mmCIF file of C-alpha atoms in Angstrom:
data_model
loop_
_atom_site.group_PDB
_atom_site.id
_atom_site.type_symbol
_atom_site.label_atom_id
_atom_site.label_comp_id
_atom_site.label_asym_id
_atom_site.label_seq_id
_atom_site.Cartn_x
_atom_site.Cartn_y
_atom_site.Cartn_z
ATOM 1 C CA GLY Z 1 46.428 85.237 -82.437
ATOM 2 C CA GLY Z 2 50.128 84.939 -81.785
ATOM 3 C CA ALA Z 3 53.130 87.235 -82.849
ATOM 4 C CA GLU Z 4 54.066 88.138 -86.384
ATOM 5 C CA GLY Z 5 57.626 88.072 -86.611
ATOM 6 C CA THR Z 6 60.359 87.220 -84.309
ATOM 7 C CA CYS Z 7 63.318 87.944 -82.154
ATOM 8 C CA THR Z 8 66.635 86.379 -82.338
ATOM 9 C CA GLY Z 9 70.227 86.893 -82.253
ATOM 10 C CA THR Z 10 71.472 90.297 -80.953
ATOM 11 C CA THR Z 11 69.824 92.922 -83.033
ATOM 12 C CA SER Z 12 68.396 95.670 -81.004
ATOM 13 C CA PRO Z 13 65.689 96.603 -80.660
ATOM 14 C CA CYS Z 14 63.504 93.994 -81.882
ATOM 15 C CA THR Z 15 60.131 94.601 -82.882
ATOM 16 C CA PHE Z 16 57.089 92.526 -83.615
ATOM 17 C CA ILE Z 17 53.413 92.815 -83.423
ATOM 18 C CA ILE Z 18 51.135 90.590 -81.304
ATOM 19 C CA GLY Z 19 47.705 89.452 -81.366
ATOM 20 C CA ALA Z 20 47.739 87.628 -78.143
ATOM 21 C CA ASP Z 21 49.374 87.110 -74.932
ATOM 22 C CA GLU Z 22 53.475 86.418 -75.605
ATOM 23 C CA ALA Z 23 56.203 85.727 -73.497
ATOM 24 C CA VAL Z 24 59.919 87.227 -74.781
ATOM 25 C CA THR Z 25 63.178 86.616 -72.865
ATOM 26 C CA ALA Z 26 65.838 88.822 -73.149
ATOM 27 C CA THR Z 27 69.398 87.222 -72.123
ATOM 28 C CA PHE Z 28 72.175 89.881 -71.228
ATOM 29 C CA LEU Z 29 75.682 88.572 -70.749
ATOM 30 C CA LYS Z 30 78.455 90.429 -68.589
ATOM 31 C CA GLN Z 31 81.501 91.698 -70.591
ATOM 32 C CA HIS Z 32 85.306 92.231 -69.686
ATOM 33 C CA ASN Z 33 87.117 94.872 -71.361
ATOM 34 C CA LEU Z 34 90.730 94.406 -72.384
ATOM 35 C CA ALA Z 35 91.882 97.656 -72.770
ATOM 36 C CA VAL Z 36 95.252 97.972 -74.749
ATOM 37 C CA THR Z 37 97.707 100.718 -74.686
ATOM 38 C CA VAL Z 38 100.138 101.224 -77.145
ATOM 39 C CA VAL Z 39 103.101 103.787 -76.443
ATOM 40 C CA GLY Z 40 105.319 104.583 -79.207
ATOM 41 C CA ALA Z 41 104.817 103.346 -82.920
ATOM 42 C CA GLY Z 42 103.735 99.568 -83.608
ATOM 43 C CA THR Z 43 101.109 97.230 -83.562
ATOM 44 C CA VAL Z 44 99.568 94.738 -81.002
ATOM 45 C CA THR Z 45 97.442 91.927 -82.210
ATOM 46 C CA LEU Z 46 95.050 90.498 -80.257
ATOM 47 C CA GLY Z 47 93.466 86.928 -80.776
ATOM 48 C CA THR Z 48 90.186 86.578 -81.895
ATOM 49 C CA ASN Z 49 87.133 88.368 -80.147
ATOM 50 C CA PRO Z 50 84.287 86.144 -79.440
ATOM 51 C CA ILE Z 51 81.824 89.111 -79.256
ATOM 52 C CA SER Z 52 82.101 90.042 -82.934
ATOM 53 C CA GLY Z 53 83.688 87.014 -84.482
ATOM 54 C CA ALA Z 54 85.419 89.331 -86.789
ATOM 55 C CA GLY Z 55 88.772 87.847 -86.100
ATOM 56 C CA ASP Z 56 92.100 89.222 -84.962
ATOM 57 C CA ALA Z 57 91.678 92.862 -83.410
ATOM 58 C CA THR Z 58 94.365 95.294 -83.765
ATOM 59 C CA CYS Z 59 95.440 98.399 -81.948
ATOM 60 C CA SER Z 60 98.348 100.304 -83.481
ATOM 61 C CA ARG Z 61 99.808 103.710 -83.489
ATOM 62 C CA THR Z 62 102.216 105.098 -86.239
ATOM 63 C CA SER Z 63 104.076 108.012 -84.485
ATOM 64 C CA ALA Z 64 105.328 108.728 -81.008
ATOM 65 C CA GLY Z 65 102.705 109.077 -78.251
ATOM 66 C CA THR Z 66 100.181 106.813 -77.125
ATOM 67 C CA THR Z 67 96.737 105.193 -78.305
ATOM 68 C CA THR Z 68 94.435 103.124 -76.286
ATOM 69 C CA CYS Z 69 92.138 100.573 -77.735
ATOM 70 C CA THR Z 70 89.602 98.756 -75.977
ATOM 71 C CA VAL Z 71 87.847 95.215 -76.852
ATOM 72 C CA GLU Z 72 85.213 93.611 -75.210
ATOM 73 C CA TYR Z 73 84.876 89.832 -74.063
ATOM 74 C CA LEU Z 74 82.524 87.957 -72.964
ATOM 75 C CA ASP Z 75 82.407 86.497 -69.267
ATOM 76 C CA ALA Z 76 82.556 82.746 -70.291
ATOM 77 C CA SER Z 77 83.157 79.515 -68.042
ATOM 78 C CA PRO Z 78 86.068 78.786 -68.558
ATOM 79 C CA ALA Z 79 87.002 82.239 -69.024
ATOM 80 C CA THR Z 80 88.520 83.254 -72.377
ATOM 81 C CA SER Z 81 92.241 83.246 -72.900
ATOM 82 C CA VAL Z 82 93.493 86.114 -75.104
ATOM 83 C CA SER Z 83 97.128 85.672 -76.559
ATOM 84 C CA LEU Z 84 98.603 89.224 -77.690
ATOM 85 C CA SER Z 85 101.682 90.062 -79.867
ATOM 86 C CA ALA Z 86 103.394 92.901 -80.662
ATOM 87 C CA ALA Z 87 105.356 94.328 -83.662
ATOM 88 C CA ALA Z 88 107.035 97.307 -83.983
ATOM 89 C CA ASP Z 89 107.202 99.817 -86.841
ATOM 90 C CA GLU Z 90 110.144 100.574 -89.018
ATOM 91 C CA ASP Z 91 112.788 102.506 -86.940
ATOM 92 C CA TRP Z 92 111.450 101.336 -83.623
ATOM 93 C CA THR Z 93 111.790 98.575 -81.498
ATOM 94 C CA PHE Z 94 109.258 96.514 -78.997
ATOM 95 C CA SER Z 95 110.621 97.293 -75.144
ATOM 96 C CA GLY Z 96 108.177 95.218 -73.234
ATOM 97 C CA TRP Z 97 104.879 94.510 -72.125
ATOM 98 C CA SER Z 98 103.407 96.261 -68.611
ATOM 99 C CA GLY Z 99 99.975 95.636 -66.426
ATOM 100 C CA ASP Z 100 98.611 92.608 -66.845
ATOM 101 C CA CYS Z 101 101.708 91.118 -69.039
ATOM 102 C CA THR Z 102 105.032 91.705 -67.953
ATOM 103 C CA GLY Z 103 108.335 91.065 -69.941
ATOM 104 C CA SER Z 104 109.011 91.349 -73.528
ATOM 105 C CA GLY Z 105 108.050 87.699 -74.408
ATOM 106 C CA ALA Z 106 104.658 86.113 -75.404
ATOM 107 C CA CYS Z 107 101.856 87.705 -73.544
ATOM 108 C CA SER Z 108 98.317 85.808 -72.932
ATOM 109 C CA VAL Z 109 95.750 87.012 -70.861
ATOM 110 C CA THR Z 110 92.490 85.587 -69.317
ATOM 111 C CA MET Z 111 89.281 87.551 -69.657
ATOM 112 C CA SER Z 112 87.336 86.596 -66.016
ATOM 113 C CA THR Z 113 87.821 90.575 -65.212
ATOM 114 C CA ASP Z 114 88.710 93.658 -67.058
ATOM 115 C CA ARG Z 115 92.442 93.847 -68.132
ATOM 116 C CA THR Z 116 94.624 96.295 -69.065
ATOM 117 C CA VAL Z 117 97.887 95.618 -71.045
ATOM 118 C CA THR Z 118 100.407 98.514 -72.372
ATOM 119 C CA ALA Z 119 102.959 97.610 -74.876
ATOM 120 C CA THR Z 120 105.931 99.938 -75.283
ATOM 121 C CA PHE Z 121 108.130 100.767 -78.174
ATOM 122 C CA LEU Z 122 111.100 103.074 -78.322
ATOM 123 C CA LYS Z 123 113.034 104.633 -81.065
ATOM 124 C CA GLN Z 124 115.822 103.745 -82.484
ATOM 125 C CA HIS Z 125 118.743 106.006 -83.487
ATOM 126 C CA ASN Z 126 122.217 105.465 -85.095
ATOM 127 C CA LEU Z 127 124.990 106.776 -83.269
ATOM 128 C CA ALA Z 128 128.597 107.597 -84.664
ATOM 129 C CA VAL Z 129 131.497 108.015 -82.530
ATOM 130 C CA THR Z 130 134.374 108.984 -83.870
ATOM 131 C CA VAL Z 131 137.655 109.029 -81.148
ATOM 132 C CA VAL Z 132 140.251 111.658 -82.264
ATOM 133 C CA GLY Z 133 143.772 111.529 -80.224
ATOM 134 C CA SER Z 134 144.211 108.619 -78.066
ATOM 135 C CA GLY Z 135 141.572 107.549 -75.358
ATOM 136 C CA THR Z 136 138.281 105.702 -74.968
ATOM 137 C CA VAL Z 137 134.412 106.273 -75.059
ATOM 138 C CA ALA Z 138 132.529 103.321 -73.171
ATOM 139 C CA MET Z 139 128.855 103.161 -73.917
ATOM 140 C CA THR Z 140 126.518 101.558 -71.359
ATOM 141 C CA ALA Z 141 123.804 99.834 -73.363
ATOM 142 C CA PRO Z 142 120.089 100.437 -72.929
ATOM 143 C CA ILE Z 143 117.932 97.829 -72.024
ATOM 144 C CA GLY Z 144 118.381 94.497 -74.489
ATOM 145 C CA GLY Z 145 121.562 96.132 -76.044
ATOM 146 C CA THR Z 146 124.997 95.487 -75.789
ATOM 147 C CA PRO Z 147 127.560 97.706 -74.120
ATOM 148 C CA THR Z 148 130.264 98.849 -76.613
ATOM 149 C CA SER Z 149 133.478 100.960 -76.490
ATOM 150 C CA CYS Z 150 135.591 102.883 -79.228
ATOM 151 C CA THR Z 151 139.484 103.124 -78.419
ATOM 152 C CA GLY Z 152 142.495 104.180 -80.304
ATOM 153 C CA ARG Z 153 142.530 106.880 -83.002
ATOM 154 C CA SER Z 154 140.115 107.476 -85.516
ATOM 155 C CA GLU Z 155 138.074 104.978 -84.646
ATOM 156 C CA GLU Z 156 134.141 105.168 -85.883
ATOM 157 C CA HIS Z 157 131.363 102.670 -84.177
ATOM 158 C CA THR Z 158 127.659 103.196 -85.813
ATOM 159 C CA SER Z 159 125.000 101.062 -84.214
ATOM 160 C CA GLU Z 160 121.033 101.174 -84.105
ATOM 161 C CA LEU Z 161 120.424 102.497 -80.176
ATOM 162 C CA GLN Z 162 117.180 102.631 -78.427
ATOM 163 C CA SER Z 163 116.720 105.891 -76.447
ATOM 164 C CA PRO Z 164 117.805 106.522 -73.826
ATOM 165 C CA TYR Z 165 121.721 105.737 -74.136
ATOM 166 C CA VAL Z 166 124.124 106.555 -71.738
ATOM 167 C CA ILE Z 167 127.909 107.646 -73.242
#
């Protein structure tokens, strides 16, 4: 009598042959989703995923537009803390977080419930301003930029700018 083969781990379905009464226990664990949206061109790296154990997960986009990735985390006690980092692609800059993370610094979420985080990347552009004659062109900088101005005759000013930019 007894069962031939065993059911262990997370493989589904589990198949075995029984020759007598047997008891099988299936344990289901609650999971929480972390939805990461990338707006613009850049990559968000998430800390190690305890479900897959496969190391860091990434969510990225290589052009303008939006991509959303969802990663599952086990409902654990204490809740899993996930660190996120953002890296902009060439000619793009990281603008900041929104959703369950805010600002432009470090981002960490506690996976005690479903979470949503958006990372926004802005395209950088060069702007050349030439003043012909006498006068001043004042430029108001975008988020995180420095205001500047061009004054005088035939002065050229070039800088990397984030869109939008007010002149």
